[in-house]
Short mmCIF file of C-alpha atoms in Angstrom, two decimals:
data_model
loop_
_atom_site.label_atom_id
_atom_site.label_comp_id
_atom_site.label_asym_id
_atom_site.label_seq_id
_atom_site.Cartn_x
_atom_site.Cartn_y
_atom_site.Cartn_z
CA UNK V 1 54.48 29.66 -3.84
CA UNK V 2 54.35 30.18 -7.71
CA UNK V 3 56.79 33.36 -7.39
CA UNK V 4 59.34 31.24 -5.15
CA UNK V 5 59.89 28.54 -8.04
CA UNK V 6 59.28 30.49 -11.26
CA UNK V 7 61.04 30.12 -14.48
CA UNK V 8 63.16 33.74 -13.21
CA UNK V 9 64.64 32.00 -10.71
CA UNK V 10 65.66 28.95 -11.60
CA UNK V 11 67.67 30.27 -14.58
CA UNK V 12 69.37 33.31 -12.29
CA UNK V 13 70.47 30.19 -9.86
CA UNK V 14 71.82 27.91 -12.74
CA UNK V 15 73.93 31.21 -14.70
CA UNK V 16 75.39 32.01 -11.26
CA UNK V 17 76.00 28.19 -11.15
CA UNK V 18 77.60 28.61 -14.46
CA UNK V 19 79.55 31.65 -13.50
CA UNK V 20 80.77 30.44 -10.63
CA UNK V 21 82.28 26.97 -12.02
CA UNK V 22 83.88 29.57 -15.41
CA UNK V 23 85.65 31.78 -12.59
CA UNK V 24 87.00 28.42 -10.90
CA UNK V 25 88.15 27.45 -14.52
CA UNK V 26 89.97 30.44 -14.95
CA UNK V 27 92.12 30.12 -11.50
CA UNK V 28 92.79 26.43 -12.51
CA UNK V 29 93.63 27.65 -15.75
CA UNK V 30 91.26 24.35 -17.40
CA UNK V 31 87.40 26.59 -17.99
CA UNK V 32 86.57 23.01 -20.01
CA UNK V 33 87.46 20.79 -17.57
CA UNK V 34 85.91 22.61 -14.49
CA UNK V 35 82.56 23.37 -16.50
CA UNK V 36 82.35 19.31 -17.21
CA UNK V 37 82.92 18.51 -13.37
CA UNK V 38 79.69 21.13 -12.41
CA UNK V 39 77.71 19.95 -15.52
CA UNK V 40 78.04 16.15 -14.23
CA UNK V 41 77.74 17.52 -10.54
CA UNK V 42 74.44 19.35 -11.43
CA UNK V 43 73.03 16.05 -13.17
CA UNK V 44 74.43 13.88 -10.19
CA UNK V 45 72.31 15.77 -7.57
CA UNK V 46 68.96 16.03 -9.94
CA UNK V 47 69.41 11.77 -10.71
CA UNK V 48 69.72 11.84 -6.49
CA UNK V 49 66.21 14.05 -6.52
CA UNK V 50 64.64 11.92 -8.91
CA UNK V 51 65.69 8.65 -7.00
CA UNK V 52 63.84 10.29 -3.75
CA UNK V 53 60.87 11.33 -5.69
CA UNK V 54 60.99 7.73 -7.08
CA UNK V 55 61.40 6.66 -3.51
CA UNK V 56 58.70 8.34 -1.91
CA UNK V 57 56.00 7.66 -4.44
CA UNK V 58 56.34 4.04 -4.64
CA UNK V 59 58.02 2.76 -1.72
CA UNK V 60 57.75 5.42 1.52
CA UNK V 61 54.70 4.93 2.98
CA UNK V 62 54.41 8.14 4.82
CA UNK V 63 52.31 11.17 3.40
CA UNK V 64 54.76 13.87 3.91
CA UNK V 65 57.19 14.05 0.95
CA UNK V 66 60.86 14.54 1.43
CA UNK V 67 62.50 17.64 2.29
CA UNK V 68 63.70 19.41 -0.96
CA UNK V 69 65.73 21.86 -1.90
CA UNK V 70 65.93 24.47 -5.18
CA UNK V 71 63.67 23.77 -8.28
CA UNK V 72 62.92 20.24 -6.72
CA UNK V 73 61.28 21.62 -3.46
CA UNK V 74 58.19 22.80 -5.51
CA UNK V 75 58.25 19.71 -7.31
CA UNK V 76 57.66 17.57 -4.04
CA UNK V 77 55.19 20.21 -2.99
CA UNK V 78 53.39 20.47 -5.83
CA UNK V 79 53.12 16.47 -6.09
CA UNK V 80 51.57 16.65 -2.36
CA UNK V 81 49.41 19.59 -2.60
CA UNK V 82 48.09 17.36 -5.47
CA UNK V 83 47.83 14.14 -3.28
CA UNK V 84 45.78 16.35 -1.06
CA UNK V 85 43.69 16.81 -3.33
CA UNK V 86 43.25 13.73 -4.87
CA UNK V 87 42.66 12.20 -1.21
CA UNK V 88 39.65 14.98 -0.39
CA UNK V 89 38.21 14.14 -3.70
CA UNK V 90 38.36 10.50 -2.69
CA UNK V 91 36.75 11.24 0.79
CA UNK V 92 34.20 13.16 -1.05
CA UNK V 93 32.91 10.35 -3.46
CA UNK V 94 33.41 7.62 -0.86
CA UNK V 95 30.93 9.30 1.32
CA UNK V 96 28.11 10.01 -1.44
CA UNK V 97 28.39 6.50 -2.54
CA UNK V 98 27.75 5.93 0.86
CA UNK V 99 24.68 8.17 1.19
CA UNK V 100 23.53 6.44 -2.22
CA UNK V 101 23.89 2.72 -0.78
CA UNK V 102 22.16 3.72 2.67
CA UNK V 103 19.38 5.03 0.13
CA UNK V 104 19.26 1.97 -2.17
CA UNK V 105 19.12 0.24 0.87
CA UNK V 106 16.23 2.05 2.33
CA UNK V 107 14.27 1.29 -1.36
CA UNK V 108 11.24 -1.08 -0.84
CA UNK V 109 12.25 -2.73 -3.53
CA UNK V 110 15.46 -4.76 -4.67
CA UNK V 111 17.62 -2.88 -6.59
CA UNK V 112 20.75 -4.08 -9.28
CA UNK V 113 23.19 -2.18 -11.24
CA UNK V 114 24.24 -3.28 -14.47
CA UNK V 115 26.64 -2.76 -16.67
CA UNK V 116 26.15 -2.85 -20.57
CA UNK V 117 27.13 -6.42 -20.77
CA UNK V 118 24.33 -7.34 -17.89
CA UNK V 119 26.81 -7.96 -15.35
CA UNK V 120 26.16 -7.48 -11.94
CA UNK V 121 28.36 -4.21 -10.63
CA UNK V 122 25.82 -3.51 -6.90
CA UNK V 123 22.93 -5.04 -5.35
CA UNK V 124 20.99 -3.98 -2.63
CA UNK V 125 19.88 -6.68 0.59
CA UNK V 126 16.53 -6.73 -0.33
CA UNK V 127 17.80 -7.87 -4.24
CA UNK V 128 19.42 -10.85 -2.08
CA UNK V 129 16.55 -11.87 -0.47
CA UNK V 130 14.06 -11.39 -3.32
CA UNK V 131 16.33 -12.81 -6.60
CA UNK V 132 18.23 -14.94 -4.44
CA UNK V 133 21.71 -12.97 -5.23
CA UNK V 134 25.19 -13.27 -2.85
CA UNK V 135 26.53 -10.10 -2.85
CA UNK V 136 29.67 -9.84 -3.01
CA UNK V 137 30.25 -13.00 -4.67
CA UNK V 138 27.99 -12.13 -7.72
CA UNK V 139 29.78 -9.22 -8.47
CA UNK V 140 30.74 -9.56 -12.14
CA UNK V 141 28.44 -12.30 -12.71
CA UNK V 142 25.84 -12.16 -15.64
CA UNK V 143 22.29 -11.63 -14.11
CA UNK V 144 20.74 -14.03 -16.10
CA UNK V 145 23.11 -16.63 -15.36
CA UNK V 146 21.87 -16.39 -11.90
CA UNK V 147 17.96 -15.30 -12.58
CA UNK V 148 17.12 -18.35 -14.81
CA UNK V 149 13.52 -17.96 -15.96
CA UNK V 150 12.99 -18.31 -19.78
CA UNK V 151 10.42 -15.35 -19.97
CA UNK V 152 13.58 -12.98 -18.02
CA UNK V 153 15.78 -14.54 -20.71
CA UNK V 154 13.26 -13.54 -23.67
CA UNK V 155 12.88 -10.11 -22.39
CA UNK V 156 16.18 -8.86 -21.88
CA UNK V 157 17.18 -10.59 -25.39
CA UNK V 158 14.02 -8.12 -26.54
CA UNK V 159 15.36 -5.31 -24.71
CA UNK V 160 11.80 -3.65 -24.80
CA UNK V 161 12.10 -2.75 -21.33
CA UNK V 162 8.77 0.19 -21.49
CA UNK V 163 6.96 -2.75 -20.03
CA UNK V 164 7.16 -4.44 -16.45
CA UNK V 165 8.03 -8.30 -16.37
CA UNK V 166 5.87 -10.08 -13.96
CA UNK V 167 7.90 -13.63 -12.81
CA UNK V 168 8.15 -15.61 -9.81
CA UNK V 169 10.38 -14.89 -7.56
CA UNK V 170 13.99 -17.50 -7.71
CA UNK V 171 13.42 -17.99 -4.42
CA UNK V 172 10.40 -19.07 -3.83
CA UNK V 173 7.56 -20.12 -6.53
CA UNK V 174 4.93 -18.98 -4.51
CA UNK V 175 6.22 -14.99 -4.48
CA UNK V 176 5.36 -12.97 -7.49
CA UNK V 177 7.89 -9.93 -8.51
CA UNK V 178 7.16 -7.19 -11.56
CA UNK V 179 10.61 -6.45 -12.49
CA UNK V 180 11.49 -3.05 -14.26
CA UNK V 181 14.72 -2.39 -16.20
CA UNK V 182 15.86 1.42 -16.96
CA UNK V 183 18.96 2.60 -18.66
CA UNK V 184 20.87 5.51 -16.74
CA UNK V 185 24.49 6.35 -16.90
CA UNK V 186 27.20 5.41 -19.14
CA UNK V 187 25.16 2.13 -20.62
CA UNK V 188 24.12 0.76 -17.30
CA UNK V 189 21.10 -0.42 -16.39
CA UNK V 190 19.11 -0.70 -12.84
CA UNK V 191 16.84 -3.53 -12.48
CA UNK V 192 13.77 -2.78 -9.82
CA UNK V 193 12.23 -5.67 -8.63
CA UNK V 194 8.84 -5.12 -6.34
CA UNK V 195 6.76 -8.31 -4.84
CA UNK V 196 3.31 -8.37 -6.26
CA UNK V 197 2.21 -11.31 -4.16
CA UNK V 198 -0.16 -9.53 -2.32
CA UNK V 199 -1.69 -7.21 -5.09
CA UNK V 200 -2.35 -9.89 -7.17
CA UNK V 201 -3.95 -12.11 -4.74
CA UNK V 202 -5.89 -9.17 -3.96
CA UNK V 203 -6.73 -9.15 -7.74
CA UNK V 204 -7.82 -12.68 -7.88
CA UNK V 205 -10.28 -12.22 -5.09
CA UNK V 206 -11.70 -9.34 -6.02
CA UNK V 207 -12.33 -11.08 -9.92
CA UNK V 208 -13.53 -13.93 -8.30
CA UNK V 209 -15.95 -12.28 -5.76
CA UNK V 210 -17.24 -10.30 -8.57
CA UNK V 211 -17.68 -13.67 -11.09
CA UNK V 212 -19.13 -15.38 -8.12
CA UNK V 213 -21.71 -12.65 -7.12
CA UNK V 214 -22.31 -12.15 -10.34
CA UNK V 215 -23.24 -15.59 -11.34
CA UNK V 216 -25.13 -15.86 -8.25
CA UNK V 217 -27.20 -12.86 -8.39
CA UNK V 218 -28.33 -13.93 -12.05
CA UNK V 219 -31.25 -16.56 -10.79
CA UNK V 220 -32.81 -14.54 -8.55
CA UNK V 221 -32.94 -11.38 -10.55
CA UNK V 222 -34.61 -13.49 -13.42
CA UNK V 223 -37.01 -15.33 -11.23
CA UNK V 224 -37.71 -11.80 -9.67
CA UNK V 225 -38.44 -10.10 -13.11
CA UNK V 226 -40.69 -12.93 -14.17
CA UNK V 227 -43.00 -12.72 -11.50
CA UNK V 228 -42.98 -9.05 -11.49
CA UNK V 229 -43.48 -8.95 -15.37
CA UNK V 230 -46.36 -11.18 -14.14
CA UNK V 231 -47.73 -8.93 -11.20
CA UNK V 232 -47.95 -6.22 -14.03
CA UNK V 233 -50.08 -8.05 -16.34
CA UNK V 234 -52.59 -9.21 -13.56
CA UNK V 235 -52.79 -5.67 -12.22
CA UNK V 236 -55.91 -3.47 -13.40
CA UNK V 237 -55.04 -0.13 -15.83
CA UNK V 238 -56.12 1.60 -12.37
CA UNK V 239 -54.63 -0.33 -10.02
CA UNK V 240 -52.13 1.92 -7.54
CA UNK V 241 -49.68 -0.84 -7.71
CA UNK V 242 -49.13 -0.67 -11.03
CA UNK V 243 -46.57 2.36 -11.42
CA UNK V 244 -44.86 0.85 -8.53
CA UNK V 245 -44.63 -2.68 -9.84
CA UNK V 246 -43.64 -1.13 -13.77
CA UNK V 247 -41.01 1.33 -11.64
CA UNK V 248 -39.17 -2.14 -9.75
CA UNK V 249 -39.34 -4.20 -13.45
CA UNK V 250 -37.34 -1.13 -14.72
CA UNK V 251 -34.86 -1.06 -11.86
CA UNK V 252 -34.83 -5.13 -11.81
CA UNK V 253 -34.00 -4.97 -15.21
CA UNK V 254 -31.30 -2.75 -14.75
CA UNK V 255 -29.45 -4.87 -12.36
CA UNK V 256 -29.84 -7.76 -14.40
CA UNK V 257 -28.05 -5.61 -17.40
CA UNK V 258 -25.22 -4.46 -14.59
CA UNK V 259 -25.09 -8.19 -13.77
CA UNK V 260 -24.56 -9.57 -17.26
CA UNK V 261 -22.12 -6.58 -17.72
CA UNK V 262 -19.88 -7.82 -14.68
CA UNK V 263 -20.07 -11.25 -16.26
CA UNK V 264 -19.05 -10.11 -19.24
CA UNK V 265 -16.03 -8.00 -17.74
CA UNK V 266 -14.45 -11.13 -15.52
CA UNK V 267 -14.45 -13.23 -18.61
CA UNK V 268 -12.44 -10.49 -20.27
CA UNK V 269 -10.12 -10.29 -17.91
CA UNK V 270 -9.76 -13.42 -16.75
CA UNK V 271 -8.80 -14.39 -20.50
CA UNK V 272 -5.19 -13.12 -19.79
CA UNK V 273 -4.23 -14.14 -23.53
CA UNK V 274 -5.97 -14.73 -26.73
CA UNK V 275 -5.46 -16.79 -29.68
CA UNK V 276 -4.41 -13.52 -32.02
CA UNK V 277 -4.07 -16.17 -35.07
CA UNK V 278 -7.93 -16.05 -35.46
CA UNK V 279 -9.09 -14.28 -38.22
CA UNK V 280 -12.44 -12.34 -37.50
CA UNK V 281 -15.34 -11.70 -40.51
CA UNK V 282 -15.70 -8.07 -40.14
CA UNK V 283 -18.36 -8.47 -42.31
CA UNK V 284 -20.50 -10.37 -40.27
CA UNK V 285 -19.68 -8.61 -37.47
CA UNK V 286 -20.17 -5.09 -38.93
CA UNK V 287 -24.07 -6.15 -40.10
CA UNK V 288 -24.69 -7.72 -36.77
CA UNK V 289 -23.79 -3.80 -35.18
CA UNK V 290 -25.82 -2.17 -37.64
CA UNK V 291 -28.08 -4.16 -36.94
CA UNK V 292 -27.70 -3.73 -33.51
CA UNK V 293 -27.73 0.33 -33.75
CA UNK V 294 -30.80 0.50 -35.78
CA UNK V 295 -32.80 -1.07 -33.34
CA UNK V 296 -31.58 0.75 -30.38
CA UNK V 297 -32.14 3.88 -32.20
CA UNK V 298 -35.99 3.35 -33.51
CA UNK V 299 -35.33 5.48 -36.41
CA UNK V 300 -35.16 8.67 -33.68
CA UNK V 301 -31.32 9.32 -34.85
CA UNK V 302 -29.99 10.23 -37.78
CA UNK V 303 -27.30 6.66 -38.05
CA UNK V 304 -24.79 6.68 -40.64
CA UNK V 305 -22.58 3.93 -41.44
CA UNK V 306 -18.59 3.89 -43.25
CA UNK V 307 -17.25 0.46 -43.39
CA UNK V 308 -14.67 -0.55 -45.18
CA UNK V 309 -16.01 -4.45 -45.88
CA UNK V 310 -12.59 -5.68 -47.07
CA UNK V 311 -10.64 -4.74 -44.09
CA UNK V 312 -10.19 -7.73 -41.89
CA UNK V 313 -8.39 -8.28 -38.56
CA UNK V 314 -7.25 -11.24 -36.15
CA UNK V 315 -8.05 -11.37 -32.91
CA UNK V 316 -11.12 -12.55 -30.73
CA UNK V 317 -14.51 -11.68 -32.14
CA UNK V 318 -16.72 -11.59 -28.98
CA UNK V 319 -14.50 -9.29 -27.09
CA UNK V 320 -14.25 -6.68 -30.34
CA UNK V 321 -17.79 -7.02 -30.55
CA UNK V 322 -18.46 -6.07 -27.13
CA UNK V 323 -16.56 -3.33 -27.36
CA UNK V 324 -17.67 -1.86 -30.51
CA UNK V 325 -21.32 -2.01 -29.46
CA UNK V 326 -20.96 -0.49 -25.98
CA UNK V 327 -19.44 2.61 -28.08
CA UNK V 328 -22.34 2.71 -30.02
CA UNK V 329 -25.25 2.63 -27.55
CA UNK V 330 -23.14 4.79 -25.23
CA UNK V 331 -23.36 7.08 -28.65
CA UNK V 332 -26.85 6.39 -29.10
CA UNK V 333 -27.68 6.83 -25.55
CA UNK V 334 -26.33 10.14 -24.69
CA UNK V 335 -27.44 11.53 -27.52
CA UNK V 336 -30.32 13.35 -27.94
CA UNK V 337 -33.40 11.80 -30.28
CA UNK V 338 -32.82 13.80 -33.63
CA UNK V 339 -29.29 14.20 -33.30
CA UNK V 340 -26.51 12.42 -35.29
CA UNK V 341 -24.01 8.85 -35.17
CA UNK V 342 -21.55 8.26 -37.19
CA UNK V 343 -20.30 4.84 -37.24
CA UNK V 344 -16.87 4.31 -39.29
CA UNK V 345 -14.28 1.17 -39.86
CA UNK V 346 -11.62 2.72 -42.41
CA UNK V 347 -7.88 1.78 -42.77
CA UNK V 348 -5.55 4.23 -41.37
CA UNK V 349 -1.66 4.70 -41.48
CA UNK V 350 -1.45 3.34 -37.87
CA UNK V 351 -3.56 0.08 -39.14
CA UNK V 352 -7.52 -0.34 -38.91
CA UNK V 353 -9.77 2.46 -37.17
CA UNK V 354 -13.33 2.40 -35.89
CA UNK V 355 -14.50 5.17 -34.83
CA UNK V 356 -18.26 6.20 -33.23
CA UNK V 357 -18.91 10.02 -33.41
CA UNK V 358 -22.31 11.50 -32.38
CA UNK V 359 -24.01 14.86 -31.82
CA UNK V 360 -24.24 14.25 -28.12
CA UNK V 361 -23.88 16.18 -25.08
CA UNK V 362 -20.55 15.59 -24.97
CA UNK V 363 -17.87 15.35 -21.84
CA UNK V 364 -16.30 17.91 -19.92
CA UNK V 365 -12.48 17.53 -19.90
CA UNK V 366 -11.73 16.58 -16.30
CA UNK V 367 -13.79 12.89 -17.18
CA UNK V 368 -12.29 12.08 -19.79
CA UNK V 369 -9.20 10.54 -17.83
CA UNK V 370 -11.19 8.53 -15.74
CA UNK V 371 -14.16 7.36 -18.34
CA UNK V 372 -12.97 3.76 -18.34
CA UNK V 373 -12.93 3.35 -14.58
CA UNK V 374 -15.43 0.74 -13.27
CA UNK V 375 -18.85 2.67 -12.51
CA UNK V 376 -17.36 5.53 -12.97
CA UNK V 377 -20.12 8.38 -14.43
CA UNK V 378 -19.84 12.07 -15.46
CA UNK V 379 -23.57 12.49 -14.61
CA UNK V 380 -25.07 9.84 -12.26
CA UNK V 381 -28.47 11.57 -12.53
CA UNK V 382 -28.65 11.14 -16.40
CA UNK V 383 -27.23 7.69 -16.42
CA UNK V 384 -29.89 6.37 -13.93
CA UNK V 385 -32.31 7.79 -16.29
CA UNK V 386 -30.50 6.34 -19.33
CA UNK V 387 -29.83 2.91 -17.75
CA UNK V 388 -26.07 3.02 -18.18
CA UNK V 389 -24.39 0.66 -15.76
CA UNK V 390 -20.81 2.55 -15.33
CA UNK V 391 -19.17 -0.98 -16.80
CA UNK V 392 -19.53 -0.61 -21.07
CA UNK V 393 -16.09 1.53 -21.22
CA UNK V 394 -14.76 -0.75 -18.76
CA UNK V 395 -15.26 -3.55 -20.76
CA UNK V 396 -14.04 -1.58 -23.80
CA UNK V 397 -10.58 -0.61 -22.25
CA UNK V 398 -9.96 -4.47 -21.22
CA UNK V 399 -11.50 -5.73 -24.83
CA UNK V 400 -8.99 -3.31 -26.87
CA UNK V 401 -5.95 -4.54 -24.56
CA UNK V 402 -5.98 -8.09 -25.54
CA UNK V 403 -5.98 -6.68 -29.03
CA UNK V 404 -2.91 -4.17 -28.43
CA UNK V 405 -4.91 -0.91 -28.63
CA UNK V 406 -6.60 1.61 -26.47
CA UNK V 407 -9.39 4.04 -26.59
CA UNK V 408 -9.16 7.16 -27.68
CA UNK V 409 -11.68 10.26 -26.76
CA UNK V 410 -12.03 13.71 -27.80
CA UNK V 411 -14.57 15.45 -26.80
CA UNK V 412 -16.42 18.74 -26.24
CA UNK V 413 -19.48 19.83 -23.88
CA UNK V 414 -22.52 20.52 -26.26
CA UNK V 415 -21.01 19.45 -29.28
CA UNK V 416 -20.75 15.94 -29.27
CA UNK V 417 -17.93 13.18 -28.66
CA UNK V 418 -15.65 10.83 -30.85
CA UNK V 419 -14.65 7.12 -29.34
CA UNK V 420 -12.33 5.66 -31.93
CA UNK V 421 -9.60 2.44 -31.57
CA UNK V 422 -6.80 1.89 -33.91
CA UNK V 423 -6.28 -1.99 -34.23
CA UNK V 424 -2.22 -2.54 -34.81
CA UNK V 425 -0.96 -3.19 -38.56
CA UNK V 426 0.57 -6.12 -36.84
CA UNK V 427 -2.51 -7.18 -36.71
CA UNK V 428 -4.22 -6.82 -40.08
CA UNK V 429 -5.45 -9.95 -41.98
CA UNK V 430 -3.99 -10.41 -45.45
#
C-alpha cells in the first residue's frame, strides 16, 4: 500500500497535471491563464477532500471512510487502518480491566483506588459494604470525607502507611477493620481493608482465659506447695517418700513460676499503651539487676557489669525490668557454671543499648526466628532440667514493644549468645 501512494507518484501525477494544463495554454494561446484555472481546480477538489475527511470524522457515524481517490485515498485509509487499531487496543484494555475488577472483586477484602489527592477513582462491593461507600456516586469524592474517624484522619495526614490502622468499621461500631494503604502506580494509592472482628475477639478470649486460669491456678498451687514443703520436713532422712515428695515441690514450684509468668505476660499485653512521659531511674533499676544476677549466679559465673549510670530513659519501669532480667537468667541459666555474662547498658548511635552476652551453649540458627514464641524451646529436655517456663522471651518481645524496640539475637552453637535491645533516641531522657 506504501508503493501505491509514495512521494514518486504523486509528483509524476501532478507534472503530468501541469503538462497537460501548459499544452492547453498553448492551443488557447493564454499558458497564464489556463495554468491559474488548474491551480484553483487542483485546490478546489483537495478543499472538497478535506470537507469529506472533515465530514466523516466528526459527523458520519459509520466506520467505513469515504471512497477516495489519488493522494487522498491513502489518506482515508491510513486514518482507518489507524481507527482499527485504536479500536483493538481499546477492546484489549477494556477486557483486562475487566479481568482486574472480576479479581478485585473476588479479594476477601475491600479494596479502593486512590489517586494522589485521596480521591476515590474504584471500589470494590465488599469496600461498600465494609466502609459504607456508593459506588458510583463516590467516584471523585475524598475518602476521608466519607471515612470520618479522627485516628483515619491522623494517619493519612502522617502518611506512615508501614503500619496497619485498626478502626471500626463506618458501618457498624461493633465490626473491627485493619486498614492498609500502599502506593503503586503513577501516585495512587490502594487502600485494603480486612475485618478483624473475629481475630480479635478470639484474642480477647484467649488473654482472658489465660488471666483467668492463671489467677485461679495461683491458690491452689500455693496451698499445695505449703503442705508439701510441710510433708518434707515431717518425713524421716530415710523415709521412701521423701525423693518423691522433694521431686513434686520442684515440679509444684515450677508451675507456680509458669503461673506468675502468664500473669505477668496478660498484664503486658493487656496494657495496650503506656504513659512514655515517665522517666525511669536506671540507676535503681540497674543495682536492683545486679543484684538480681549475683544471686542467681552464687558466685559459679564469671558476671561482669558495663553501665552507663547517666543514661536515662522514659517509659514503664516494671515492664523494662522484666525484660532485662529474663535476659539475664536466661544468660545465667544456659550457661554453664564457670563460664562468662556480660551485662552492658551503653549509649549507641541508634539511642540506648543493653545488651546480655554469655559463654553459653548457644542456639542453632533455625530457633532463633521463633525464640519469642510462647513456650516455645530449642531443647525441652534441658529446659525441664533448668526450670525455664518457655514464657521469659515472650514477655521480653511484648515488654520492648510498648517501648518501640525489639530484640535482637546473634548467636552461635558452642560459643555463646548475645540478647541486646536498642531503646529509641526518641526516647532518651534529657
Amino acid at each position: 500500500m506504501f508503493d501505491a501512494y509514495s512521494g514518486y507518484q504523486q509528483f509524476s501525477r501532478l507534472a503530468l497535471y501541469l503538462l497537460i494544463c501548459l499544452l492547453l495554454g498553448l492551443v488557447v494561446g493564454d499558458v497564464v491563464l489556463v495554468l491559474c484555472i488548474g491551480a484553483f481546480l487542483i485546490l478546489a477538489w483537495h478543499y472538497r477532500q478535506l470537507m469529506r475527511l472533515n465530514y466523516w470524522l466528526w459527523k458520519d457515524r459509520r466506520l467505513t471512510p469515504p471512497q477516495g481517490s489519488g493522494s487522498w485515498e491513502g489518506v482515508f485509509n491510513g486514518i482507518y487502518r489507524l481507527q482499527g487499531k485504536n479500536r483493538k487496543r481499546v477492546s484489549q484494555l477494556a477486557a483486562l480491566l475487566g479481568r482486574f475488577r472480576q479479581g478485585a472483586e473476588a479479594l476477601p477484602d475491600a479494596a479502593v483506588v486512590l489517586d494522589s489527592g485521596l480521591n476515590i477513582l474504584w471500589c470494590n462491593k465488599l469496600a461498600q459494604l465494609m466502609l459504607g461507600l456508593v459506588w458510583p456516586q463516590d467516584n471523585g469524592q475524598r475518602v476521608d470525607n466519607l471515612i470520618r474517624h479522627p485516628d483515619f484522619s491522623a494517619y493519612l495526614k502522617k502518611a506512615r502507611f508501614q503500619e496497619p490502622l485498626e478502626l471500626p468499621s463506618p458501618v457498624s461500631e461493633k465490626r473491627m477493620l485493619e486498614v492498609r494503604l500502599m502506593a503503586y502506580g503513577d501516585r495512587q494509592l490502594l487502600l485494603i481493608a480486612r475485618d478483624i472482628t473475629r481475630v480479635r475477639q478470639l484474642e480477647g478470649m484467649r488473654k482472658e482465659f489465660v488471666a483467668n486460669v492463671s489467677h485461679e491456678l495461683k491458690t491452689p498451687l500455693t496451698v499445695l506447695q505449703g503442705y508439701l514443703e510441710m510433708m518434707e520436713s515431717m518425713a524421716d532422712e530415710t523415709d521412701p517418700n521423701r525423693k518423691a515428695l522433694v521431686l513434686m515441690q520442684q515440679q509444684t514450684g515450677r508451675m507456680q513460676s509458669m503461673v506468675e509468668q502468664l500473669l505477668v505476660l496478660s498484664r503486658i499485653e493487656d496494657a495496650s499503651e503506656i504513659n512514655l512521659a515517665n522517666v525511669i531511674d536506671m540507676n535503681k533499676m540497674l543495682a536492683v539487676l545486679r543484684t538480681e544476677a549475683e544471686a542467681l549466679s552464687r558466685e559459679r559465673y564469671q558476671i561482669t557489669f558495663d553501665f552507663d549510670t547517666k543514661l536515662h530513659v522514659h517509659g514503664n519501669e516494671l515492664q523494662l525490668r522484666s525484660a532485662c532480667s529474663n535476659l539475664i537468667s536466661n544468660a545465667i541459666r544456659y550457661t554453664e557454671p564457670g563460664g562468662k555474662v556480660t551485662i552492658c547498658w551503653k549509649k549507641v548511635a541508634t539511642g540506648a543499648m543493653f545488651s546480655v552476652t554469655d559463654t553459653g551453649i548457644g542456639i542453632p540458627p533455625q530457633h532463633i526466628a521463633r525464640l519469642t514464641e510462647r513456650f516455645y524451646r530449642v531443647d525441652n529436655a534441658r529446659s525441664r532440667q533448668t526450670g525455664g517456663t518457655g514464657l521469659g522471651l515472650a514477655i521480653v518481645k511484648h515488654a520492648l514493644n510498648h517501648h518501640h524496640s525489639e530484640l535482637v539475637v546473634m548467636s552461635e552453637p558452642g560459643k555463646g549468645s548475645t540478647f541486646s535491645f536498642v531503646i529509641p533516641l526518641h526516647l532518651l531522657a534529657q
